[in-house]
Tab-separated table of C-alpha atoms in Angstrom:
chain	number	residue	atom	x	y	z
A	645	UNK	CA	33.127	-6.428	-37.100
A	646	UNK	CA	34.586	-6.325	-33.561
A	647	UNK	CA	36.049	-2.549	-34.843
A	648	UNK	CA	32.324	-1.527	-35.520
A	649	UNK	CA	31.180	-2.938	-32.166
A	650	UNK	CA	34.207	-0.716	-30.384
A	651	UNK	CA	33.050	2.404	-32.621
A	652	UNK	CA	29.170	1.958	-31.759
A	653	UNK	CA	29.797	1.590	-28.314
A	654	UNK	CA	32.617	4.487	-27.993
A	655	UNK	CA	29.917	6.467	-29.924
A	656	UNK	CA	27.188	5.295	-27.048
A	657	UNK	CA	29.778	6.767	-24.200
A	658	UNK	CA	30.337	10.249	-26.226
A	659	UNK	CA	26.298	10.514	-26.069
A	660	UNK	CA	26.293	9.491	-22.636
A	661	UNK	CA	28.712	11.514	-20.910
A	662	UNK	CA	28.597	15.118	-21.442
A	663	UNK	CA	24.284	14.425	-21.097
A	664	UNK	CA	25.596	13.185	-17.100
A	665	UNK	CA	27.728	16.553	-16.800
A	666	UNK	CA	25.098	19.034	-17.793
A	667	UNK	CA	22.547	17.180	-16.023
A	668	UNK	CA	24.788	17.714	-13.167
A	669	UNK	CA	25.741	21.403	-13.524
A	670	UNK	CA	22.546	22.582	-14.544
A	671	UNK	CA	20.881	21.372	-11.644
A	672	UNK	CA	22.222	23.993	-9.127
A	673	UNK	CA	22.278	26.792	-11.463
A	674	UNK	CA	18.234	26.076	-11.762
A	675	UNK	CA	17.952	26.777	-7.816
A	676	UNK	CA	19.243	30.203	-8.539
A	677	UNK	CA	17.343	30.759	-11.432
A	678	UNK	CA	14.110	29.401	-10.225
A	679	UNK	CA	13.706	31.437	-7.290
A	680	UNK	CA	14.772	34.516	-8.646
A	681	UNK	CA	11.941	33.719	-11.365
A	682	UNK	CA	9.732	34.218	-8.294
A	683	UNK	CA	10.763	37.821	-7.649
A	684	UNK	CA	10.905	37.826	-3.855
A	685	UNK	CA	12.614	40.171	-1.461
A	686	UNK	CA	13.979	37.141	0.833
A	687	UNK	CA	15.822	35.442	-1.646
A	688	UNK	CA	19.481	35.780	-0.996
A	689	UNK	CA	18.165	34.689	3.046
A	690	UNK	CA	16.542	31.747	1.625
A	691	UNK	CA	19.576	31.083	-1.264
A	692	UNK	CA	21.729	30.915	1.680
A	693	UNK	CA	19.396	28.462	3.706
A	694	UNK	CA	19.485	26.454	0.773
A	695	UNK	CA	22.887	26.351	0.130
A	696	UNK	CA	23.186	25.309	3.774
A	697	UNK	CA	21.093	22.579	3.279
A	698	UNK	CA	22.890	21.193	0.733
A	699	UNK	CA	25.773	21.401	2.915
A	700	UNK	CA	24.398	19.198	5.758
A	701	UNK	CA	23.312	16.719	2.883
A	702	UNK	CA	19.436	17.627	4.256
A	703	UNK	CA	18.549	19.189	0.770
A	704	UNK	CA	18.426	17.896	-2.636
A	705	UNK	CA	18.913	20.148	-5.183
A	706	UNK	CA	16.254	18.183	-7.606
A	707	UNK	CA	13.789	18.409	-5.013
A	708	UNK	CA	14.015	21.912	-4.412
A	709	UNK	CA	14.280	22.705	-8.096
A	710	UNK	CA	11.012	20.968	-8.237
A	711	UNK	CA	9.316	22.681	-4.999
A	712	UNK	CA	10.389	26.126	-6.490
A	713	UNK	CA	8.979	25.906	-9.902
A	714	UNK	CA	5.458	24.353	-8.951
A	715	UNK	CA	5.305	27.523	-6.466
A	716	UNK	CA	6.370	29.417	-9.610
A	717	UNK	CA	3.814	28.210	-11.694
A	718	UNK	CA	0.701	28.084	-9.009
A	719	UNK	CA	-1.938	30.464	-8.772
A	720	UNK	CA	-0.962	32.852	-5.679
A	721	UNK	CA	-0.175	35.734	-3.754
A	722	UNK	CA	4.025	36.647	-3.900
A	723	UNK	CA	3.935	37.160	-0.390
A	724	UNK	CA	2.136	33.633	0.639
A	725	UNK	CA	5.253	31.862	-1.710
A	726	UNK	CA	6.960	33.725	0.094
A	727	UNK	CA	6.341	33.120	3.506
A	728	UNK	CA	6.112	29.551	2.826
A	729	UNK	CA	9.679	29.806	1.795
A	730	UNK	CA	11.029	31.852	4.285
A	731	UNK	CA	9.435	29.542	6.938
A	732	UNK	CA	11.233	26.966	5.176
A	733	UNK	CA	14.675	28.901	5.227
A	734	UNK	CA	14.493	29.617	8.742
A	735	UNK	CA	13.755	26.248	10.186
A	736	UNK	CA	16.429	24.626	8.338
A	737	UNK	CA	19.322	27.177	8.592
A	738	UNK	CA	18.232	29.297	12.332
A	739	UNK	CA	16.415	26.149	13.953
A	740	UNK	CA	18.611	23.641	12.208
A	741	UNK	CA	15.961	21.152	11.319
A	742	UNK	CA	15.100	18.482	9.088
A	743	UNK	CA	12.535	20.262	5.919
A	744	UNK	CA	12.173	17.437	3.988
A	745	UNK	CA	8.241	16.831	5.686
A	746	UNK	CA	7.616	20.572	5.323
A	747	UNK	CA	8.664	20.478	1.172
A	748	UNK	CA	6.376	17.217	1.332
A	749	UNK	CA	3.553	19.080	2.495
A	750	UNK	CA	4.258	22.347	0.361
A	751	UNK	CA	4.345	19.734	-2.627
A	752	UNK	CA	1.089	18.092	-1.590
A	753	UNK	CA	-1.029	21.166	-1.136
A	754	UNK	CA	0.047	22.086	-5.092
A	755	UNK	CA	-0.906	19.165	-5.964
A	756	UNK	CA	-3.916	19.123	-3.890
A	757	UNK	CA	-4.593	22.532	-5.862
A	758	UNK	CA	-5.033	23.942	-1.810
A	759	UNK	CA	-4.992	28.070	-0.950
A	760	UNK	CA	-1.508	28.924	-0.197
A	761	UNK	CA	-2.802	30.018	2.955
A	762	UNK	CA	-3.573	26.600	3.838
A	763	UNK	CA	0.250	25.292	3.059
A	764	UNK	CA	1.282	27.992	4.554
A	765	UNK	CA	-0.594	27.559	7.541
A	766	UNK	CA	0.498	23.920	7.540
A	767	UNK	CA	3.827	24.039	6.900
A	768	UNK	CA	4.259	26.434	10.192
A	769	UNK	CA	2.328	24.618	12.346
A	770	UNK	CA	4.365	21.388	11.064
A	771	UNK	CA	8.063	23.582	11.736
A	772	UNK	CA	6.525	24.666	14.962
A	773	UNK	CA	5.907	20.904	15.558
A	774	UNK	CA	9.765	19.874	14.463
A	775	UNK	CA	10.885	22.146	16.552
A	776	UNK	CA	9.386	21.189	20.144
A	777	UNK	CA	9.792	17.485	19.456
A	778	UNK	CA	13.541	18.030	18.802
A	779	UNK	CA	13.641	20.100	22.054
A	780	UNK	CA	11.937	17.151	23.998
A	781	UNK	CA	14.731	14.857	22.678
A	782	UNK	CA	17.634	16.662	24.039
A	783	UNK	CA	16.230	17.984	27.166
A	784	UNK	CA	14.594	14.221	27.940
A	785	UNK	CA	18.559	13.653	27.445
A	786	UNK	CA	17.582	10.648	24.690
A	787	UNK	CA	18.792	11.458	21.328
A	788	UNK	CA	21.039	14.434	19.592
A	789	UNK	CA	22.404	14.569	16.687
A	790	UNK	CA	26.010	14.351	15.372
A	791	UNK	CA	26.238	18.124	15.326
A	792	UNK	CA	25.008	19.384	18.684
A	793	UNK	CA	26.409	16.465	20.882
A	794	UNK	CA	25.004	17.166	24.721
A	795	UNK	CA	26.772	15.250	27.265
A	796	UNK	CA	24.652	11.907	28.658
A	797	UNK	CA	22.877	12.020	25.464
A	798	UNK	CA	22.960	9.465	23.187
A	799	UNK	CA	24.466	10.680	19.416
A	800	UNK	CA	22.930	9.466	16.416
A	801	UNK	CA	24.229	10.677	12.956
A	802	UNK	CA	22.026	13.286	11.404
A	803	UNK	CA	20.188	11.490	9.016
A	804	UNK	CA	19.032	9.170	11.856
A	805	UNK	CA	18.196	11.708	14.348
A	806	UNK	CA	16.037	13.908	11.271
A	807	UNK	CA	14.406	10.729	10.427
A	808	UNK	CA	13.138	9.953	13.691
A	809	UNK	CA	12.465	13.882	14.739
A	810	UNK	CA	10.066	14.204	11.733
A	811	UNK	CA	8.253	10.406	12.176
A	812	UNK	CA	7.421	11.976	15.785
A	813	UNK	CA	6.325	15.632	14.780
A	814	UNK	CA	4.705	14.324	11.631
A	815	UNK	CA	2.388	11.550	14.060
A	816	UNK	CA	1.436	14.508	16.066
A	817	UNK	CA	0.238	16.548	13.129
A	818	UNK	CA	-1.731	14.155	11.578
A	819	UNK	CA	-3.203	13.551	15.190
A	820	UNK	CA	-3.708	17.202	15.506
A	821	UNK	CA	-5.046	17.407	11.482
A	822	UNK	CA	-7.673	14.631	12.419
A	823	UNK	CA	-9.339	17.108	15.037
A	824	UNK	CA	-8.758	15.404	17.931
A	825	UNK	CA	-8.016	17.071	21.544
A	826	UNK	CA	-4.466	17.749	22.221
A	827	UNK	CA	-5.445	17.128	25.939
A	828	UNK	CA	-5.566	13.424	25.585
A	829	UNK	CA	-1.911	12.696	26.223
A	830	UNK	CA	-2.340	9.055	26.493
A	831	UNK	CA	-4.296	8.600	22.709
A	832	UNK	CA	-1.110	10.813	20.620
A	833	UNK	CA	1.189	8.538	22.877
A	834	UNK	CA	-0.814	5.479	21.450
A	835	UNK	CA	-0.462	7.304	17.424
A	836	UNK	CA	3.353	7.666	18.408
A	837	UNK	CA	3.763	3.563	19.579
A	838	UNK	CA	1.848	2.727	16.500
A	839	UNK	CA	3.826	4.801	13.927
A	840	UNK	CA	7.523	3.684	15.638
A	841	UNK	CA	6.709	0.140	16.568
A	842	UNK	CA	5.682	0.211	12.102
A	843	UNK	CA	8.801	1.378	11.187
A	844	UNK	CA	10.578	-0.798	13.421
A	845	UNK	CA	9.120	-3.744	12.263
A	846	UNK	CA	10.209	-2.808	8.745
A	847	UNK	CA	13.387	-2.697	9.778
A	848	UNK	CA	13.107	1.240	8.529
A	849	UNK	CA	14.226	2.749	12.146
A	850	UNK	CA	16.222	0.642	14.661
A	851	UNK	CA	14.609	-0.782	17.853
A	852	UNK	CA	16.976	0.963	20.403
A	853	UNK	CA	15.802	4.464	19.046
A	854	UNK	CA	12.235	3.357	19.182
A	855	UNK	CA	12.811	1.652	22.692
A	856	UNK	CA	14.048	4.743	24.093
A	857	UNK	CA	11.640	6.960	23.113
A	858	UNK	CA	8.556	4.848	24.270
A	859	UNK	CA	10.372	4.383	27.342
A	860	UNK	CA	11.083	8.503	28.754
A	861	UNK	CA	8.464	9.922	26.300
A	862	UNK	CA	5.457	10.738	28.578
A	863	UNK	CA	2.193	11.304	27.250
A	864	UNK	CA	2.154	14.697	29.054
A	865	UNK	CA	5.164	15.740	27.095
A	866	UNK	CA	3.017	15.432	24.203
A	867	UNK	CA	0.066	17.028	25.487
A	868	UNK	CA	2.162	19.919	26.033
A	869	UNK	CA	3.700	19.981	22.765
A	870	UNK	CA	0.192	19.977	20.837
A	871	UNK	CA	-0.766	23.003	23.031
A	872	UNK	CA	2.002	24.525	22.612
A	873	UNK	CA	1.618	25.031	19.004
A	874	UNK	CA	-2.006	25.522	19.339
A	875	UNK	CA	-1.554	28.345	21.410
A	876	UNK	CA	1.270	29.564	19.186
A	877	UNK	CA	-1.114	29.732	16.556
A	878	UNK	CA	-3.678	31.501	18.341
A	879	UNK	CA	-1.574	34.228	19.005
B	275	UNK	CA	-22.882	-81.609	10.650
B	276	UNK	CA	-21.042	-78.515	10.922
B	277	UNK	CA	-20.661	-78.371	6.832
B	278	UNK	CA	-24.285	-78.644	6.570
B	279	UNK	CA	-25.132	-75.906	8.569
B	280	UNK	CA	-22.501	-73.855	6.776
B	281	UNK	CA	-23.964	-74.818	3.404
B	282	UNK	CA	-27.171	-73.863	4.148
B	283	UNK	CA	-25.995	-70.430	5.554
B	284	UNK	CA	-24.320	-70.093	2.460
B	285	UNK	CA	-27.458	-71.196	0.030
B	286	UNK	CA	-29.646	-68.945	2.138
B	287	UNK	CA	-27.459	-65.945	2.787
B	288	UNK	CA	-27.084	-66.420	-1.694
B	289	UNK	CA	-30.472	-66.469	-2.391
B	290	UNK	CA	-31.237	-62.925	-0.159
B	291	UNK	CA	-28.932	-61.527	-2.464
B	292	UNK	CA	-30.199	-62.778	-5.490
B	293	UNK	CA	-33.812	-61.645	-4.194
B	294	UNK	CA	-32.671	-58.520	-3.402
B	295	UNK	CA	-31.334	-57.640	-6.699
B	296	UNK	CA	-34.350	-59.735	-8.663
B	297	UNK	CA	-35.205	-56.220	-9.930
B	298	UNK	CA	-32.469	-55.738	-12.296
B	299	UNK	CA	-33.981	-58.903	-13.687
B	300	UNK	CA	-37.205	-57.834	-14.130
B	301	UNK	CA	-38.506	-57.742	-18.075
B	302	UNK	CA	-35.021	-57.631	-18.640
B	303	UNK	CA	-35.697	-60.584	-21.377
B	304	UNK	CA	-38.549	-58.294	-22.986
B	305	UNK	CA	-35.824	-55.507	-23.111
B	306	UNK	CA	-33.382	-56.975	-24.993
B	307	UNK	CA	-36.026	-58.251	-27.265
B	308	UNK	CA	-37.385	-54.632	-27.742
B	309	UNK	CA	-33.824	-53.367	-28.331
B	310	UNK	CA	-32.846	-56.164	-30.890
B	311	UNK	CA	-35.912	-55.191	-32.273
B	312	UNK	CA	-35.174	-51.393	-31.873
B	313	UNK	CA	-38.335	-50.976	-30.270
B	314	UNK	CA	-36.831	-50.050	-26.855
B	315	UNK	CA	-38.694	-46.744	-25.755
B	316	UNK	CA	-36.431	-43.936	-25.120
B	317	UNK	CA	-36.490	-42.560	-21.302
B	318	UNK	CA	-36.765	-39.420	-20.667
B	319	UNK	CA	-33.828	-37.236	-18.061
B	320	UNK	CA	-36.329	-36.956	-15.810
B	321	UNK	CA	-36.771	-40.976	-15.448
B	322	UNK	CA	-32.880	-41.049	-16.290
B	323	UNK	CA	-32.391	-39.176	-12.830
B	324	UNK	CA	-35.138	-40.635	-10.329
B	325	UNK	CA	-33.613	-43.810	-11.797
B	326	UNK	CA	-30.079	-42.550	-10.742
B	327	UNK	CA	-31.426	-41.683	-7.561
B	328	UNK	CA	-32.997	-44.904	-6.769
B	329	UNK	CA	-29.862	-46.296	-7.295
B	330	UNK	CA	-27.755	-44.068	-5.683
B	331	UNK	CA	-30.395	-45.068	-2.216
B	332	UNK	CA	-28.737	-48.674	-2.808
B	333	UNK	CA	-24.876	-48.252	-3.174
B	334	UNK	CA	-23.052	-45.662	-1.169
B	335	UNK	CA	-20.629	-45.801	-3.969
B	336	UNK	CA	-22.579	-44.708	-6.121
B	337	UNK	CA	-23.920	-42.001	-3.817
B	338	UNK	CA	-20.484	-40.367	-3.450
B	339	UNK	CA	-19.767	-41.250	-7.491
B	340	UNK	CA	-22.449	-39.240	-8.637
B	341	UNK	CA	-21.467	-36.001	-5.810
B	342	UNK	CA	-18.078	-36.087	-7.440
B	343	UNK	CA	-19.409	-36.182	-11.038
B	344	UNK	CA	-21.861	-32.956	-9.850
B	345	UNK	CA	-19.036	-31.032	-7.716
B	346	UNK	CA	-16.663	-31.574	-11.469
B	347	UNK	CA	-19.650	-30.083	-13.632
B	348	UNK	CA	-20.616	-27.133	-11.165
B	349	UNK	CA	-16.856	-26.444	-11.370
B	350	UNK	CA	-16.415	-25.970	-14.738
B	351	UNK	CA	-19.939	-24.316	-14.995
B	352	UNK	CA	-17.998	-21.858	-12.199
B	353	UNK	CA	-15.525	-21.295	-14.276
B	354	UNK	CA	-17.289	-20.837	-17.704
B	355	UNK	CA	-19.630	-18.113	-16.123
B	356	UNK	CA	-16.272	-16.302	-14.676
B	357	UNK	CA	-15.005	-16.128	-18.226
B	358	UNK	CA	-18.264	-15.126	-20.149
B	359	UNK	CA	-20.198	-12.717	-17.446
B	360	UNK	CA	-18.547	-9.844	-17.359
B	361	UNK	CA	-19.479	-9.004	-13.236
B	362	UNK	CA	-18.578	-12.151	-12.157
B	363	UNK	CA	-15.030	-11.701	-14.277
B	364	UNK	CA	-14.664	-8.837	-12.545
B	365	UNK	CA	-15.002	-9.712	-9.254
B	366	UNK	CA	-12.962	-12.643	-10.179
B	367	UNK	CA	-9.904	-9.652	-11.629
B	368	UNK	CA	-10.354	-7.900	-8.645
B	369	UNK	CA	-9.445	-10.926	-5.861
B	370	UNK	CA	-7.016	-11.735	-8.380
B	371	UNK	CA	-5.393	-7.971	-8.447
B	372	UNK	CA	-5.380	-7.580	-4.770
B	373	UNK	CA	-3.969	-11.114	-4.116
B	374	UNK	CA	-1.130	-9.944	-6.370
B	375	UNK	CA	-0.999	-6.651	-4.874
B	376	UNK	CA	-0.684	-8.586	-0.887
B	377	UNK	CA	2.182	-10.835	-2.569
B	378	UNK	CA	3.905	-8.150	-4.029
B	379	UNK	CA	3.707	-6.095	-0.942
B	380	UNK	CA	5.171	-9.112	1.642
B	381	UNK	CA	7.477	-10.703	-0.360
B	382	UNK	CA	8.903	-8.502	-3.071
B	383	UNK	CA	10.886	-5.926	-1.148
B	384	UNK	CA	10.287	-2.404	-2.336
B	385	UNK	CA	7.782	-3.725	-5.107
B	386	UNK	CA	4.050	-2.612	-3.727
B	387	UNK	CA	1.441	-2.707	-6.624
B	388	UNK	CA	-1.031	-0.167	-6.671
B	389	UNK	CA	-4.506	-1.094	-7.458
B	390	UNK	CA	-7.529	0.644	-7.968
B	391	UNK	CA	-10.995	-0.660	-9.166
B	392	UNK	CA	-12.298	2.666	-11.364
B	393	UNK	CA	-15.196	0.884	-14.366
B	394	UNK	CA	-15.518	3.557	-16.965
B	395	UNK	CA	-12.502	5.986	-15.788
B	396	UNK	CA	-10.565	8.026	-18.300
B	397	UNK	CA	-7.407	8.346	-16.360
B	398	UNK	CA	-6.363	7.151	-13.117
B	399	UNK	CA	-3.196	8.086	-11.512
B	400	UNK	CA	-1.369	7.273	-8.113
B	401	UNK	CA	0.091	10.530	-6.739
B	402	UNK	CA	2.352	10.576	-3.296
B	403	UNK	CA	5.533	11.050	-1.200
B	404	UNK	CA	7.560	8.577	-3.132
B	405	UNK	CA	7.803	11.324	-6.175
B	406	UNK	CA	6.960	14.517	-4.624
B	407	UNK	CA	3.053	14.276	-5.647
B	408	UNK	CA	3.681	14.217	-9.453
B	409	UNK	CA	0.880	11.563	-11.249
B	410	UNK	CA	1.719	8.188	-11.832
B	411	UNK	CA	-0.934	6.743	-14.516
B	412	UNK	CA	-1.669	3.477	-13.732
B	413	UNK	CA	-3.025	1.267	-16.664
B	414	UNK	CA	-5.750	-0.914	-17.508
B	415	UNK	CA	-4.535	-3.422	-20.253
B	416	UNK	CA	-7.583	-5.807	-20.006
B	417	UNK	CA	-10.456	-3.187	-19.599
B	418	UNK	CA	-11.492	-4.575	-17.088
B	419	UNK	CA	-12.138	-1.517	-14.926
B	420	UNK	CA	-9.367	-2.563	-12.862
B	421	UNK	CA	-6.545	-0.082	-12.882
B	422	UNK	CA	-2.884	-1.017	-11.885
B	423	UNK	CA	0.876	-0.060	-11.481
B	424	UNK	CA	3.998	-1.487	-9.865
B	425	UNK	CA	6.284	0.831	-8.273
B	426	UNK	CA	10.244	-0.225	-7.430
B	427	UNK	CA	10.355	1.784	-4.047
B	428	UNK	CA	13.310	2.267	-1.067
B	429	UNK	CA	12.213	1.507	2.123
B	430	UNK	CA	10.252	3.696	3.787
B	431	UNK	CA	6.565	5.108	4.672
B	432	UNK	CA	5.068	6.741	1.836
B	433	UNK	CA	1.664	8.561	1.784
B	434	UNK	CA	-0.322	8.104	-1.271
B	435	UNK	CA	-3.585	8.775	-3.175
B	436	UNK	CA	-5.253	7.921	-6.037
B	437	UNK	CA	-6.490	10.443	-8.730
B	438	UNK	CA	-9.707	9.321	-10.646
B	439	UNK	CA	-10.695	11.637	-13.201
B	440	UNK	CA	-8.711	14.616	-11.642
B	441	UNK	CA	-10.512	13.696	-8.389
B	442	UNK	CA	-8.581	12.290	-5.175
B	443	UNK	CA	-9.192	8.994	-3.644
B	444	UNK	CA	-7.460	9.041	-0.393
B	445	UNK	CA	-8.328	5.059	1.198
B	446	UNK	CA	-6.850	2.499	-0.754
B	447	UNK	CA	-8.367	-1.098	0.860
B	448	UNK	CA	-4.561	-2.157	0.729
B	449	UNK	CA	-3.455	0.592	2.780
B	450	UNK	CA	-1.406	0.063	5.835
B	451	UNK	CA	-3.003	3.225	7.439
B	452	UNK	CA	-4.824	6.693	6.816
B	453	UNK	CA	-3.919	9.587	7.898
B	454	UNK	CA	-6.141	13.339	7.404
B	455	UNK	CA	-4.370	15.930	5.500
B	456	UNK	CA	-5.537	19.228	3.676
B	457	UNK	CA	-8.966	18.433	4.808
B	458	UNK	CA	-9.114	14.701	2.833
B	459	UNK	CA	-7.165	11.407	3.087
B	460	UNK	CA	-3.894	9.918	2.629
B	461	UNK	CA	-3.241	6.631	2.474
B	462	UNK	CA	-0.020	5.153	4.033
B	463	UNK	CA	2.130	2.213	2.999
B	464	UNK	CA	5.303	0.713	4.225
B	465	UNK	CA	8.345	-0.764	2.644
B	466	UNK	CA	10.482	-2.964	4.627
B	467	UNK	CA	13.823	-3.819	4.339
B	468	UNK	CA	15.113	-7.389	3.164
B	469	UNK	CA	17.525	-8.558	5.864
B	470	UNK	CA	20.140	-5.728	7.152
B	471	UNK	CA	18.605	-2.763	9.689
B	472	UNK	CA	19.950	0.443	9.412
């Protein structure tokens, strides 16, 4: 009896097991194959973006398998995909920045069945947005991250310093998405307390990080960042 | 001379009583007769009740007896029309459902419960951040109308909607926040963690 037990359950682990290894080869041999399935003219720039986000550990290759077959399979020009995914590329591997919000959103529109001219209007409003809020933390000399250390500046380990650079851009999009003026510096400040002092109390970010930023965050610094994009976008 | 006076006190103070309640006393020798008899007339609720009343105007006790014995009845009238009318079960699912859903969201770390009141749906999904926007179909076991799913979730702040019928319903009541996006509504939860802080 105790035999049959060792034979079923040996038999269980031989079923297991190589299921686990191809699950975990196949996984980056789909990003390949999935965006050469879309047929774009970027893709060894974006392959490479994508292989440096895996890298820095800011990638998933499930997620990106995912993003790249729902663009596959959606309704579209080639060129909009491919903008979306070159905007993508670039912010993570020229601007180093966090992408995870800007899959999020690419994800979301699909679902949303949105124009790709929408996503792809919001995702480069949103890398525009990642971008000047990671500027205001080093030059306000509060946070950097593990890999661009700046003297006086406080270092946080990349997956800190993402998470808090995309909870700040993505409070001023959804400010800027509700229509409201940029000019009123003291209301996206207010969005910002809200959205930090939330996480904080759910013990998702630590209250130093939030402390600090409430404390040399202005609310003209933010006024300035909305119309900075805003005018970027204009142009 | 003292026990004199307190006798007669006593005599007098006994007879008010026994005058007082002379009416219990009244015919009461024709109605046993009547009932021995079985002639004894049968009263009607409506006597039953002014007779209750009358009574109930001489004995607090009997006041606050027959509020309790009323309070019990409406009670379990309550709760026999919550199980037999189907509106009034509803409403009844729904506090229930969302009570759940606030317990689940405070005290159950990463647990939140989605639910989502949809009579007469065909399918009704939760789509959002936690999974990359891919349906969740929540269920309705009882039929109620009352749609729901549990989710095991890492802390974080998720974005969510629901999806009635292939159409998006972006303000949960049980949301934390709501944010605009693509023109509609997201709705935001949080999930805390239990003890340590990153």
């Amino acid at each position: 009896m105790k035999e049959l037990a060792f034979l079923a359950f040996v038999a269980c682990l031989l079923m297991i097991v190589p299921t686990q290894i191809t699950l975990a080869e196949t996984t980056s041999i789909d990003v390949k194959e999935e965006l050469q399935s879309l047929g774009l003219r970027s893709t060894t720039e974006i392959m490479s973006a994508i292989e440096t986000g895996f890298l820095q550990g800011r990638l998933a290759p499930d997620e990106v398998v995912s993003l790249l077959s729902n663009l596959a399979a959606y309704n579209g020009e080639r060129e909009d995909k491919e903008t979306i995914l070159i905007t993508i590329a670039r912010a993570l591997k020229d601007d180093s920045l966090p992408v995870t919000m800007l899959i999020g959103k690419v994800e979301e529109g699909l679902a949303r069945k949105v124009s790709l001219q929408a996503i792809k209007q919001m995702v480069s409003e949103r890398a525009s947005l990642l971008a000047e809020v990671r500027d205001l933390l080093y030059t306000n000399l509060i946070f950097t991250s593990s890999e661009y250390g700046q003297e006086n500046c406080l270092v946080l380990p990349l997956p800190r310093f993402d998470f808090l650079v995309t909870q700040i851009a993505d409070t001023l999009a959804n400010y800027q998405e509700s229509g409201r003026s940029p000019l009123e510096g003291y209301l996206v400040y207010q969005e910002m307390h809200t959205r930090l002092s939330m996480l904080e109390r759910n013990a998702i970010i630590p209250a130093e990080d939030v402390e600090l930023v409430l404390e040399r965050i202005k609310p003209e610094s933010l006024t300035r960042i909305l119309s900075n994009v805003l005018s970027q976008q204009l142009q | 001379m003292h026990e004199d006076k307190l006798e007669k006190l006593l005599r007098d103070t006994l007879q008010q009583e026994v005058s007082k309640e002379r009416h219990y006393l009244d015919g009461l020798e024709k109605k046993i007769v009547a009932e021995l008899t079985g002639q004894l007339p049968k009263r009607g609720w409506l006597q039953t009740l002014t007779q209750l009343f009358a009574q109930m105007q001489r004995s607090r006790r009997r006041q606050l007896t027959v509020i309790g014995i009323t309070a019990v009845i409406f009670l379990f009238l309550g709760i026999f029309v919550s199980e037999r009318v189907p509106l009034v079960r509803g409403l009844f699912s729904v506090y229930d459902k969302q009570q759940k859903a606030t317990i689940a969201t405070n005290s159950d770390e990463g647990q939140l419960l989605f639910v989502m009141p949809a009579p007469g749906a065909q399918t009704v999904a939760v789509v959002g951040s936690f999974n990359n926007w891919k349906p969740i179909l929540l269920t309705d076991e009882d039929k109620d109308g009352i749609w729901l799913t549990n989710l095991s979730l890492p802390p974080g702040r998720y974005e969510y909607a629901f999806v009635v019928d292939g159409r998006w319903w972006g303000q949960d009541p049980l949301a934390d926040e709501y944010v605009r996006s693509f023109g509609g509504y997201n709705s935001v939860r949080y999930v805390g963690y239990a003890g340590d802080k990153i």
